Amino acid sequence: GIFGGTDDVYIPKLAAELAFASTEATFEQIPDLFLMAGFGTSGGNRAGSAQGASGSSVIFTLIPPTNLIPPTYSCTAEVGDLDAGSSGGFAEVIEYLLVDELKFEFKGGEAVMVSASAAGRQGTLTNAVGTYSNVGTLVTVEEVLAGLGSFWLSPVGSGFGTGAVTAGNILAGNITFKPAWARKFPVDAGILYFHTAVYTGMEVTGELTLEYQISGTYGAAGSFGQVEQWRTQTPQLLRAAWPGGAITAGTTQLNKLFQVDLPIVWDSFDKLGDIDGNDIRVGKFTSKYNAATNAGGRGTITIVRQ
């Protein structure tokens, strides 16, 4: 025997993780993140649906899966540092990359921010010396601005987009999508990384910061306010929509759009708080399948871009 053992090691399996740091969400780039998060369902595909004159706009209608396993849209990511001490930089590749968590945060006076965590099969050099396979170019994008958003909260059965929240009632919030992937490591494929990833479900949660005032059914306070909707555990239909710039020659859609439709039930409300002395309440919600809701019962993500 050797005290402390030897340095004989082995590698039984391979995997790789990639974190997308919080950055401004753009109409042009967020569809890929949703597709990688398991939204490849009927009614929306990886290329979107062309609309308008000469296909001037593309509409993504992405539905969270209910009882059918969606097509898997994985990506290959080439990541690294273009200025790593050589003209070609240094880059690595992760293949079969799928998103495990996708989070959007919105706050007045800022852009909508997006972050994600993803995992793939393995991390390897792009080539023998690790240089980029393609230098790449910056694409033209438009940021989603939180302050331009509009919200709706309505009873289940009334349809998304009814019951507009009185302007000024929602100050901030976030929505998180957590798909569950079963990554399979077989013993009959001659590989150490996972062979395939099977979609097994999705958790959708979020929170909204509300003005603590009586404002119909849309403020936090009052006999019909959102705190009472929490106490009665009343399912509601939440729509959050952020428009963007005009689309030239658009028809079905005349502006860029990021829209989230979700059936929700409040989980909890924090105790009375404040922002600079102004009373607020922060409510946390969960979105699950609702049989009385259209679009398959789990809602719809709509993204329109040029």
PDB file of C-alpha atoms in Angstrom:
ATOM      1  CA  GLY A   1       0.000   0.000   0.000  1.00  0.00           C
ATOM      2  CA  ILE A   2       1.024   3.624  -0.679  1.00  0.00           C
ATOM      3  CA  PHE A   3       0.152   6.205   1.950  1.00  0.00           C
ATOM      4  CA  GLY A   4      -2.339   8.612   0.379  1.00  0.00           C
ATOM      5  CA  GLY A   5      -2.724   6.431  -2.723  1.00  0.00           C
ATOM      6  CA  THR A   6      -1.278   7.038  -6.181  1.00  0.00           C
ATOM      7  CA  ASP A   7      -2.070   9.569  -8.874  1.00  0.00           C
ATOM      8  CA  ASP A   8      -3.544   6.928 -11.161  1.00  0.00           C
ATOM      9  CA  VAL A   9      -6.706   8.557 -12.564  1.00  0.00           C
ATOM     10  CA  TYR A  10      -9.296   7.762 -15.179  1.00  0.00           C
ATOM     11  CA  ILE A  11     -12.026   9.736 -16.951  1.00  0.00           C
ATOM     12  CA  PRO A  12     -15.326   7.782 -16.998  1.00  0.00           C
ATOM     13  CA  LYS A  13     -17.403  10.431 -18.777  1.00  0.00           C
ATOM     14  CA  LEU A  14     -17.204  13.832 -20.453  1.00  0.00           C
ATOM     15  CA  ALA A  15     -19.405  16.930 -20.291  1.00  0.00           C
ATOM     16  CA  ALA A  16     -19.099  20.685 -20.589  1.00  0.00           C
ATOM     17  CA  GLU A  17     -20.945  23.691 -19.230  1.00  0.00           C
ATOM     18  CA  LEU A  18     -21.372  27.167 -20.661  1.00  0.00           C
ATOM     19  CA  ALA A  19     -22.761  30.157 -18.758  1.00  0.00           C
ATOM     20  CA  PHE A  20     -24.272  33.073 -20.645  1.00  0.00           C
ATOM     21  CA  ALA A  21     -23.635  36.049 -18.381  1.00  0.00           C
ATOM     22  CA  SER A  22     -26.481  38.512 -17.865  1.00  0.00           C
ATOM     23  CA  THR A  23     -26.646  40.817 -20.870  1.00  0.00           C
ATOM     24  CA  GLU A  24     -29.189  42.898 -22.738  1.00  0.00           C
ATOM     25  CA  ALA A  25     -31.887  40.819 -24.425  1.00  0.00           C
ATOM     26  CA  THR A  26     -32.290  41.518 -28.148  1.00  0.00           C
ATOM     27  CA  PHE A  27     -35.133  40.622 -30.483  1.00  0.00           C
ATOM     28  CA  GLU A  28     -32.651  39.099 -32.932  1.00  0.00           C
ATOM     29  CA  GLN A  29     -30.855  36.713 -30.569  1.00  0.00           C
ATOM     30  CA  ILE A  30     -33.258  35.380 -27.912  1.00  0.00           C
ATOM     31  CA  PRO A  31     -35.121  32.925 -30.219  1.00  0.00           C
ATOM     32  CA  ASP A  32     -32.060  30.652 -30.295  1.00  0.00           C
ATOM     33  CA  LEU A  33     -31.977  30.479 -26.499  1.00  0.00           C
ATOM     34  CA  PHE A  34     -35.652  29.464 -26.372  1.00  0.00           C
ATOM     35  CA  LEU A  35     -35.113  26.789 -29.021  1.00  0.00           C
ATOM     36  CA  MET A  36     -32.183  25.401 -27.032  1.00  0.00           C
ATOM     37  CA  ALA A  37     -34.444  25.363 -23.959  1.00  0.00           C
ATOM     38  CA  GLY A  38     -36.952  22.917 -25.431  1.00  0.00           C
ATOM     39  CA  PHE A  39     -39.412  25.207 -27.199  1.00  0.00           C
ATOM     40  CA  GLY A  40     -39.126  23.419 -30.541  1.00  0.00           C
ATOM     41  CA  THR A  41     -42.840  22.610 -30.725  1.00  0.00           C
ATOM     42  CA  SER A  42     -45.523  22.618 -33.397  1.00  0.00           C
ATOM     43  CA  GLY A  43     -46.603  26.147 -34.179  1.00  0.00           C
ATOM     44  CA  GLY A  44     -43.020  27.400 -34.079  1.00  0.00           C
ATOM     45  CA  ASN A  45     -39.855  26.148 -35.728  1.00  0.00           C
ATOM     46  CA  ARG A  46     -36.202  27.008 -35.664  1.00  0.00           C
ATOM     47  CA  ALA A  47     -36.503  29.421 -38.585  1.00  0.00           C
ATOM     48  CA  GLY A  48     -39.734  31.122 -37.556  1.00  0.00           C
ATOM     49  CA  SER A  49     -42.543  32.037 -39.937  1.00  0.00           C
ATOM     50  CA  ALA A  50     -41.819  34.683 -42.585  1.00  0.00           C
ATOM     51  CA  GLN A  51     -44.412  37.464 -42.870  1.00  0.00           C
ATOM     52  CA  GLY A  52     -44.809  40.714 -44.741  1.00  0.00           C
ATOM     53  CA  ALA A  53     -43.539  41.883 -48.096  1.00  0.00           C
ATOM     54  CA  SER A  54     -40.639  39.689 -49.230  1.00  0.00           C
ATOM     55  CA  GLY A  55     -40.510  38.103 -45.796  1.00  0.00           C
ATOM     56  CA  SER A  56     -39.652  41.396 -44.108  1.00  0.00           C
ATOM     57  CA  SER A  57     -40.459  39.989 -40.655  1.00  0.00           C
ATOM     58  CA  VAL A  58     -40.116  36.631 -38.944  1.00  0.00           C
ATOM     59  CA  ILE A  59     -42.518  35.487 -36.230  1.00  0.00           C
ATOM     60  CA  PHE A  60     -41.577  32.836 -33.694  1.00  0.00           C
ATOM     61  CA  THR A  61     -44.577  31.254 -31.953  1.00  0.00           C
ATOM     62  CA  LEU A  62     -42.992  29.060 -29.294  1.00  0.00           C
ATOM     63  CA  ILE A  63     -45.212  26.919 -27.077  1.00  0.00           C
ATOM     64  CA  PRO A  64     -43.940  25.197 -23.912  1.00  0.00           C
ATOM     65  CA  PRO A  65     -44.470  21.447 -24.432  1.00  0.00           C
ATOM     66  CA  THR A  66     -47.382  19.801 -22.644  1.00  0.00           C
ATOM     67  CA  ASN A  67     -47.666  16.089 -23.459  1.00  0.00           C
ATOM     68  CA  LEU A  68     -45.575  15.692 -26.616  1.00  0.00           C
ATOM     69  CA  ILE A  69     -41.772  15.572 -26.619  1.00  0.00           C
ATOM     70  CA  PRO A  70     -40.534  18.498 -28.749  1.00  0.00           C
ATOM     71  CA  PRO A  71     -37.886  18.392 -31.474  1.00  0.00           C
ATOM     72  CA  THR A  72     -34.469  18.950 -29.926  1.00  0.00           C
ATOM     73  CA  TYR A  73     -32.701  22.045 -31.232  1.00  0.00           C
ATOM     74  CA  SER A  74     -29.185  21.860 -29.874  1.00  0.00           C
ATOM     75  CA  CYS A  75     -26.370  24.174 -30.917  1.00  0.00           C
ATOM     76  CA  THR A  76     -22.616  24.119 -31.230  1.00  0.00           C
ATOM     77  CA  ALA A  77     -20.894  26.958 -29.401  1.00  0.00           C
ATOM     78  CA  GLU A  78     -17.446  28.256 -30.286  1.00  0.00           C
ATOM     79  CA  VAL A  79     -16.174  30.322 -27.399  1.00  0.00           C
ATOM     80  CA  GLY A  80     -12.899  31.824 -26.260  1.00  0.00           C
ATOM     81  CA  ASP A  81     -10.733  34.917 -26.438  1.00  0.00           C
ATOM     82  CA  LEU A  82      -9.886  36.528 -29.746  1.00  0.00           C
ATOM     83  CA  ASP A  83      -7.005  38.390 -28.088  1.00  0.00           C
ATOM     84  CA  ALA A  84      -5.180  35.581 -26.295  1.00  0.00           C
ATOM     85  CA  GLY A  85      -1.648  36.419 -27.309  1.00  0.00           C
ATOM     86  CA  SER A  86      -1.880  35.414 -30.967  1.00  0.00           C
ATOM     87  CA  SER A  87      -3.491  36.711 -34.134  1.00  0.00           C
ATOM     88  CA  GLY A  88      -5.984  33.859 -34.174  1.00  0.00           C
ATOM     89  CA  GLY A  89      -6.901  33.955 -30.498  1.00  0.00           C
ATOM     90  CA  PHE A  90      -7.826  30.804 -28.614  1.00  0.00           C
ATOM     91  CA  ALA A  91     -11.167  29.041 -28.910  1.00  0.00           C
ATOM     92  CA  GLU A  92     -12.927  25.896 -27.752  1.00  0.00           C
ATOM     93  CA  VAL A  93     -16.043  24.129 -28.990  1.00  0.00           C
ATOM     94  CA  ILE A  94     -18.993  22.611 -27.143  1.00  0.00           C
ATOM     95  CA  GLU A  95     -21.395  20.514 -29.216  1.00  0.00           C
ATOM     96  CA  TYR A  96     -24.970  19.371 -28.490  1.00  0.00           C
ATOM     97  CA  LEU A  97     -25.464  22.406 -26.266  1.00  0.00           C
ATOM     98  CA  LEU A  98     -28.856  22.703 -24.553  1.00  0.00           C
ATOM     99  CA  VAL A  99     -30.114  25.355 -22.128  1.00  0.00           C
ATOM    100  CA  ASP A 100     -30.914  24.209 -18.568  1.00  0.00           C
ATOM    101  CA  GLU A 101     -32.034  27.598 -17.269  1.00  0.00           C
ATOM    102  CA  LEU A 102     -33.146  30.753 -19.073  1.00  0.00           C
ATOM    103  CA  LYS A 103     -33.893  33.883 -17.054  1.00  0.00           C
ATOM    104  CA  PHE A 104     -35.260  37.289 -18.034  1.00  0.00           C
ATOM    105  CA  GLU A 105     -35.103  40.247 -15.642  1.00  0.00           C
ATOM    106  CA  PHE A 106     -36.854  43.558 -16.190  1.00  0.00           C
ATOM    107  CA  LYS A 107     -36.682  46.791 -14.251  1.00  0.00           C
ATOM    108  CA  GLY A 108     -37.810  50.302 -15.042  1.00  0.00           C
ATOM    109  CA  GLY A 109     -35.177  52.494 -16.643  1.00  0.00           C
ATOM    110  CA  GLU A 110     -33.156  49.543 -17.962  1.00  0.00           C
ATOM    111  CA  ALA A 111     -33.070  47.016 -20.769  1.00  0.00           C
ATOM    112  CA  VAL A 112     -34.592  43.576 -20.296  1.00  0.00           C
ATOM    113  CA  MET A 113     -31.675  41.388 -19.240  1.00  0.00           C
ATOM    114  CA  VAL A 114     -31.203  37.738 -20.166  1.00  0.00           C
ATOM    115  CA  SER A 115     -28.919  35.089 -18.723  1.00  0.00           C
ATOM    116  CA  ALA A 116     -28.677  31.344 -19.270  1.00  0.00           C
ATOM    117  CA  SER A 117     -26.826  28.225 -18.207  1.00  0.00           C
ATOM    118  CA  ALA A 118     -26.267  25.434 -20.705  1.00  0.00           C
ATOM    119  CA  ALA A 119     -24.503  22.080 -20.934  1.00  0.00           C
ATOM    120  CA  GLY A 120     -23.150  20.053 -23.836  1.00  0.00           C
ATOM    121  CA  ARG A 121     -21.198  16.922 -24.594  1.00  0.00           C
ATOM    122  CA  GLN A 122     -17.578  18.018 -24.210  1.00  0.00           C
ATOM    123  CA  GLY A 123     -15.172  20.909 -24.491  1.00  0.00           C
ATOM    124  CA  THR A 124     -12.474  20.552 -27.155  1.00  0.00           C
ATOM    125  CA  LEU A 125     -10.135  22.802 -29.112  1.00  0.00           C
ATOM    126  CA  THR A 126     -11.583  24.108 -32.355  1.00  0.00           C
ATOM    127  CA  ASN A 127      -8.555  22.664 -34.131  1.00  0.00           C
ATOM    128  CA  ALA A 128      -4.993  21.589 -33.371  1.00  0.00           C
ATOM    129  CA  VAL A 129      -3.897  25.085 -32.336  1.00  0.00           C
ATOM    130  CA  GLY A 130      -7.233  26.277 -30.962  1.00  0.00           C
ATOM    131  CA  THR A 131      -7.872  29.166 -33.340  1.00  0.00           C
ATOM    132  CA  TYR A 132     -11.306  30.402 -34.334  1.00  0.00           C
ATOM    133  CA  SER A 133     -12.809  28.619 -37.329  1.00  0.00           C
ATOM    134  CA  ASN A 134     -14.467  31.894 -38.344  1.00  0.00           C
ATOM    135  CA  VAL A 135     -13.601  35.381 -37.158  1.00  0.00           C
ATOM    136  CA  GLY A 136     -17.283  36.327 -37.114  1.00  0.00           C
ATOM    137  CA  THR A 137     -18.886  39.746 -37.305  1.00  0.00           C
ATOM    138  CA  LEU A 138     -21.108  41.743 -34.982  1.00  0.00           C
ATOM    139  CA  VAL A 139     -24.751  41.500 -36.017  1.00  0.00           C
ATOM    140  CA  THR A 140     -27.164  44.426 -36.010  1.00  0.00           C
ATOM    141  CA  VAL A 141     -29.470  44.051 -33.007  1.00  0.00           C
ATOM    142  CA  GLU A 142     -32.070  46.012 -31.052  1.00  0.00           C
ATOM    143  CA  GLU A 143     -32.279  45.785 -27.278  1.00  0.00           C
ATOM    144  CA  VAL A 144     -35.606  45.029 -25.580  1.00  0.00           C
ATOM    145  CA  LEU A 145     -36.325  48.051 -23.340  1.00  0.00           C
ATOM    146  CA  ALA A 146     -38.108  47.236 -20.088  1.00  0.00           C
ATOM    147  CA  GLY A 147     -39.834  50.612 -19.843  1.00  0.00           C
ATOM    148  CA  LEU A 148     -41.748  50.057 -23.101  1.00  0.00           C
ATOM    149  CA  GLY A 149     -43.526  46.995 -21.738  1.00  0.00           C
ATOM    150  CA  SER A 150     -47.251  46.485 -21.124  1.00  0.00           C
ATOM    151  CA  PHE A 151     -48.871  43.910 -18.836  1.00  0.00           C
ATOM    152  CA  TRP A 152     -52.240  42.164 -18.651  1.00  0.00           C
ATOM    153  CA  LEU A 153     -53.702  40.046 -15.820  1.00  0.00           C
ATOM    154  CA  SER A 154     -57.037  38.403 -16.427  1.00  0.00           C
ATOM    155  CA  PRO A 155     -59.127  35.479 -15.161  1.00  0.00           C
ATOM    156  CA  VAL A 156     -58.627  32.125 -16.839  1.00  0.00           C
ATOM    157  CA  GLY A 157     -61.134  31.777 -19.684  1.00  0.00           C
ATOM    158  CA  SER A 158     -61.098  35.432 -20.681  1.00  0.00           C
ATOM    159  CA  GLY A 159     -58.112  35.001 -22.990  1.00  0.00           C
ATOM    160  CA  PHE A 160     -54.618  36.475 -22.922  1.00  0.00           C
ATOM    161  CA  GLY A 161     -54.444  40.201 -23.496  1.00  0.00           C
ATOM    162  CA  THR A 162     -57.646  41.144 -21.669  1.00  0.00           C
ATOM    163  CA  GLY A 163     -57.542  43.105 -18.432  1.00  0.00           C
ATOM    164  CA  ALA A 164     -54.756  45.596 -19.025  1.00  0.00           C
ATOM    165  CA  VAL A 165     -52.803  46.382 -15.878  1.00  0.00           C
ATOM    166  CA  THR A 166     -53.184  50.050 -14.973  1.00  0.00           C
ATOM    167  CA  ALA A 167     -49.983  51.765 -16.083  1.00  0.00           C
ATOM    168  CA  GLY A 168     -47.474  52.290 -13.300  1.00  0.00           C
ATOM    169  CA  ASN A 169     -48.456  49.300 -11.129  1.00  0.00           C
ATOM    170  CA  ILE A 170     -45.554  46.982 -12.050  1.00  0.00           C
ATOM    171  CA  LEU A 171     -42.064  48.226 -11.284  1.00  0.00           C
ATOM    172  CA  ALA A 172     -39.869  45.187 -11.889  1.00  0.00           C
ATOM    173  CA  GLY A 173     -39.850  41.420 -12.187  1.00  0.00           C
ATOM    174  CA  ASN A 174     -38.286  38.307 -13.622  1.00  0.00           C
ATOM    175  CA  ILE A 175     -39.303  35.085 -15.363  1.00  0.00           C
ATOM    176  CA  THR A 176     -37.241  31.869 -15.304  1.00  0.00           C
ATOM    177  CA  PHE A 177     -37.619  28.822 -17.552  1.00  0.00           C
ATOM    178  CA  LYS A 178     -35.934  25.619 -16.347  1.00  0.00           C
ATOM    179  CA  PRO A 179     -36.290  22.718 -18.801  1.00  0.00           C
ATOM    180  CA  ALA A 180     -35.393  19.272 -17.477  1.00  0.00           C
ATOM    181  CA  TRP A 181     -33.078  17.306 -19.774  1.00  0.00           C
ATOM    182  CA  ALA A 182     -32.216  13.658 -19.109  1.00  0.00           C
ATOM    183  CA  ARG A 183     -28.768  13.342 -20.654  1.00  0.00           C
ATOM    184  CA  LYS A 184     -28.170   9.654 -21.422  1.00  0.00           C
ATOM    185  CA  PHE A 185     -24.731   8.054 -21.066  1.00  0.00           C
ATOM    186  CA  PRO A 186     -25.009   4.634 -22.785  1.00  0.00           C
ATOM    187  CA  VAL A 187     -22.711   1.608 -22.633  1.00  0.00           C
ATOM    188  CA  ASP A 188     -23.236   0.572 -26.264  1.00  0.00           C
ATOM    189  CA  ALA A 189     -22.146   3.620 -28.263  1.00  0.00           C
ATOM    190  CA  GLY A 190     -18.381   3.712 -27.789  1.00  0.00           C
ATOM    191  CA  ILE A 191     -18.372   7.259 -26.375  1.00  0.00           C
ATOM    192  CA  LEU A 192     -17.773   8.905 -23.004  1.00  0.00           C
ATOM    193  CA  TYR A 193     -20.085  11.890 -23.489  1.00  0.00           C
ATOM    194  CA  PHE A 194     -23.885  11.663 -23.427  1.00  0.00           C
ATOM    195  CA  HIS A 195     -25.424  10.138 -26.521  1.00  0.00           C
ATOM    196  CA  THR A 196     -28.705  12.044 -26.504  1.00  0.00           C
ATOM    197  CA  ALA A 197     -30.763  14.335 -24.288  1.00  0.00           C
ATOM    198  CA  VAL A 198     -34.429  13.652 -23.596  1.00  0.00           C
ATOM    199  CA  TYR A 199     -36.808  16.437 -22.618  1.00  0.00           C
ATOM    200  CA  THR A 200     -38.738  15.471 -19.455  1.00  0.00           C
ATOM    201  CA  GLY A 201     -40.482  18.679 -18.395  1.00  0.00           C
ATOM    202  CA  MET A 202     -40.151  22.364 -17.590  1.00  0.00           C
ATOM    203  CA  GLU A 203     -40.465  24.542 -14.511  1.00  0.00           C
ATOM    204  CA  VAL A 204     -41.556  28.149 -15.035  1.00  0.00           C
ATOM    205  CA  THR A 205     -41.417  30.632 -12.169  1.00  0.00           C
ATOM    206  CA  GLY A 206     -41.205  34.378 -11.716  1.00  0.00           C
ATOM    207  CA  GLU A 207     -41.949  37.382  -9.582  1.00  0.00           C
ATOM    208  CA  LEU A 208     -43.394  40.850  -9.972  1.00  0.00           C
ATOM    209  CA  THR A 209     -42.800  43.958  -7.873  1.00  0.00           C
ATOM    210  CA  LEU A 210     -46.138  45.742  -7.507  1.00  0.00           C
ATOM    211  CA  GLU A 211     -47.141  49.134  -6.219  1.00  0.00           C
ATOM    212  CA  TYR A 212     -48.972  48.601  -2.913  1.00  0.00           C
ATOM    213  CA  GLN A 213     -52.094  50.502  -3.825  1.00  0.00           C
ATOM    214  CA  ILE A 214     -55.708  49.847  -4.782  1.00  0.00           C
ATOM    215  CA  SER A 215     -55.961  49.891  -8.583  1.00  0.00           C
ATOM    216  CA  GLY A 216     -58.741  47.613  -9.754  1.00  0.00           C
ATOM    217  CA  THR A 217     -57.624  43.996  -9.789  1.00  0.00           C
ATOM    218  CA  TYR A 218     -54.125  44.955 -10.843  1.00  0.00           C
ATOM    219  CA  GLY A 219     -52.627  46.672  -7.836  1.00  0.00           C
ATOM    220  CA  ALA A 220     -51.394  44.624  -4.897  1.00  0.00           C
ATOM    221  CA  ALA A 221     -53.931  46.011  -2.402  1.00  0.00           C
ATOM    222  CA  GLY A 222     -57.726  46.112  -2.344  1.00  0.00           C
ATOM    223  CA  SER A 223     -60.518  43.547  -2.116  1.00  0.00           C
ATOM    224  CA  PHE A 224     -59.842  42.456  -5.723  1.00  0.00           C
ATOM    225  CA  GLY A 225     -56.092  43.100  -5.670  1.00  0.00           C
ATOM    226  CA  GLN A 226     -53.353  40.615  -6.346  1.00  0.00           C
ATOM    227  CA  VAL A 227     -52.757  39.822  -2.676  1.00  0.00           C
ATOM    228  CA  GLU A 228     -56.373  38.616  -2.536  1.00  0.00           C
ATOM    229  CA  GLN A 229     -55.849  36.639  -5.746  1.00  0.00           C
ATOM    230  CA  TRP A 230     -53.004  34.901  -3.923  1.00  0.00           C
ATOM    231  CA  ARG A 231     -55.138  34.183  -0.847  1.00  0.00           C
ATOM    232  CA  THR A 232     -57.846  32.577  -2.992  1.00  0.00           C
ATOM    233  CA  GLN A 233     -55.260  30.823  -5.213  1.00  0.00           C
ATOM    234  CA  THR A 234     -57.031  32.087  -8.305  1.00  0.00           C
ATOM    235  CA  PRO A 235     -55.362  31.105 -11.627  1.00  0.00           C
ATOM    236  CA  GLN A 236     -54.754  34.068 -13.910  1.00  0.00           C
ATOM    237  CA  LEU A 237     -53.465  34.762 -17.391  1.00  0.00           C
ATOM    238  CA  LEU A 238     -50.357  36.921 -17.479  1.00  0.00           C
ATOM    239  CA  ARG A 239     -49.233  38.704 -20.621  1.00  0.00           C
ATOM    240  CA  ALA A 240     -46.014  40.713 -20.679  1.00  0.00           C
ATOM    241  CA  ALA A 241     -45.218  42.401 -24.004  1.00  0.00           C
ATOM    242  CA  TRP A 242     -42.305  44.585 -25.072  1.00  0.00           C
ATOM    243  CA  PRO A 243     -42.482  46.184 -28.553  1.00  0.00           C
ATOM    244  CA  GLY A 244     -39.505  47.261 -30.590  1.00  0.00           C
ATOM    245  CA  GLY A 245     -38.777  49.289 -33.674  1.00  0.00           C
ATOM    246  CA  ALA A 246     -40.951  49.414 -36.765  1.00  0.00           C
ATOM    247  CA  ILE A 247     -40.574  46.681 -39.382  1.00  0.00           C
ATOM    248  CA  THR A 248     -40.428  48.076 -42.905  1.00  0.00           C
ATOM    249  CA  ALA A 249     -43.108  46.576 -45.164  1.00  0.00           C
ATOM    250  CA  GLY A 250     -44.512  44.524 -42.303  1.00  0.00           C
ATOM    251  CA  THR A 251     -48.038  43.125 -42.553  1.00  0.00           C
ATOM    252  CA  THR A 252     -49.079  40.752 -39.745  1.00  0.00           C
ATOM    253  CA  GLN A 253     -46.706  42.525 -37.367  1.00  0.00           C
ATOM    254  CA  LEU A 254     -45.608  46.123 -37.836  1.00  0.00           C
ATOM    255  CA  ASN A 255     -43.097  46.197 -34.969  1.00  0.00           C
ATOM    256  CA  LYS A 256     -40.594  43.918 -33.369  1.00  0.00           C
ATOM    257  CA  LEU A 257     -42.038  42.166 -30.333  1.00  0.00           C
ATOM    258  CA  PHE A 258     -41.118  40.035 -27.325  1.00  0.00           C
ATOM    259  CA  GLN A 259     -44.281  38.713 -25.694  1.00  0.00           C
ATOM    260  CA  VAL A 260     -44.730  36.181 -22.891  1.00  0.00           C
ATOM    261  CA  ASP A 261     -48.153  34.599 -22.247  1.00  0.00           C
ATOM    262  CA  LEU A 262     -48.348  32.388 -19.150  1.00  0.00           C
ATOM    263  CA  PRO A 263     -51.081  30.994 -16.908  1.00  0.00           C
ATOM    264  CA  ILE A 264     -49.952  31.747 -13.355  1.00  0.00           C
ATOM    265  CA  VAL A 265     -50.876  31.196  -9.718  1.00  0.00           C
ATOM    266  CA  TRP A 266     -49.284  33.281  -6.972  1.00  0.00           C
ATOM    267  CA  ASP A 267     -47.087  31.239  -4.607  1.00  0.00           C
ATOM    268  CA  SER A 268     -46.442  33.946  -2.041  1.00  0.00           C
ATOM    269  CA  PHE A 269     -46.239  37.650  -1.361  1.00  0.00           C
ATOM    270  CA  ASP A 270     -43.386  39.157   0.608  1.00  0.00           C
ATOM    271  CA  LYS A 271     -44.171  41.360   3.551  1.00  0.00           C
ATOM    272  CA  LEU A 272     -44.717  45.054   2.924  1.00  0.00           C
ATOM    273  CA  GLY A 273     -41.565  46.650   1.562  1.00  0.00           C
ATOM    274  CA  ASP A 274     -40.587  49.940   0.048  1.00  0.00           C
ATOM    275  CA  ILE A 275     -38.504  51.601  -2.643  1.00  0.00           C
ATOM    276  CA  ASP A 276     -37.232  54.965  -1.426  1.00  0.00           C
ATOM    277  CA  GLY A 277     -40.076  55.080   1.092  1.00  0.00           C
ATOM    278  CA  ASN A 278     -42.777  54.104  -1.435  1.00  0.00           C
ATOM    279  CA  ASP A 279     -44.772  50.981  -0.413  1.00  0.00           C
ATOM    280  CA  ILE A 280     -44.414  47.853  -2.588  1.00  0.00           C
ATOM    281  CA  ARG A 281     -45.234  44.151  -2.448  1.00  0.00           C
ATOM    282  CA  VAL A 282     -43.223  41.463  -4.259  1.00  0.00           C
ATOM    283  CA  GLY A 283     -45.216  38.454  -5.421  1.00  0.00           C
ATOM    284  CA  LYS A 284     -43.769  35.135  -6.572  1.00  0.00           C
ATOM    285  CA  PHE A 285     -45.640  32.922  -9.047  1.00  0.00           C
ATOM    286  CA  THR A 286     -45.480  29.537 -10.754  1.00  0.00           C
ATOM    287  CA  SER A 287     -46.769  28.768 -14.238  1.00  0.00           C
ATOM    288  CA  LYS A 288     -48.132  25.299 -14.954  1.00  0.00           C
ATOM    289  CA  TYR A 289     -50.576  23.678 -17.358  1.00  0.00           C
ATOM    290  CA  ASN A 290     -54.090  25.061 -17.113  1.00  0.00           C
ATOM    291  CA  ALA A 291     -56.809  23.044 -18.874  1.00  0.00           C
ATOM    292  CA  ALA A 292     -59.000  26.103 -19.471  1.00  0.00           C
ATOM    293  CA  THR A 293     -56.225  28.031 -21.218  1.00  0.00           C
ATOM    294  CA  ASN A 294     -55.770  28.193 -24.963  1.00  0.00           C
ATOM    295  CA  ALA A 295     -52.492  27.481 -26.792  1.00  0.00           C
ATOM    296  CA  GLY A 296     -52.075  24.061 -25.231  1.00  0.00           C
ATOM    297  CA  GLY A 297     -52.526  25.139 -21.648  1.00  0.00           C
ATOM    298  CA  ARG A 298     -49.014  26.415 -20.905  1.00  0.00           C
ATOM    299  CA  GLY A 299     -49.021  29.693 -22.769  1.00  0.00           C
ATOM    300  CA  THR A 300     -46.972  31.014 -25.669  1.00  0.00           C
ATOM    301  CA  ILE A 301     -43.744  32.915 -26.301  1.00  0.00           C
ATOM    302  CA  THR A 302     -43.991  35.231 -29.314  1.00  0.00           C
ATOM    303  CA  ILE A 303     -40.932  36.890 -30.808  1.00  0.00           C
ATOM    304  CA  VAL A 304     -41.026  39.090 -33.889  1.00  0.00           C
ATOM    305  CA  ARG A 305     -37.850  40.351 -35.512  1.00  0.00           C
ATOM    306  CA  GLN A 306     -36.793  42.002 -38.745  1.00  0.00           C
TER     307      GLN A 306
END
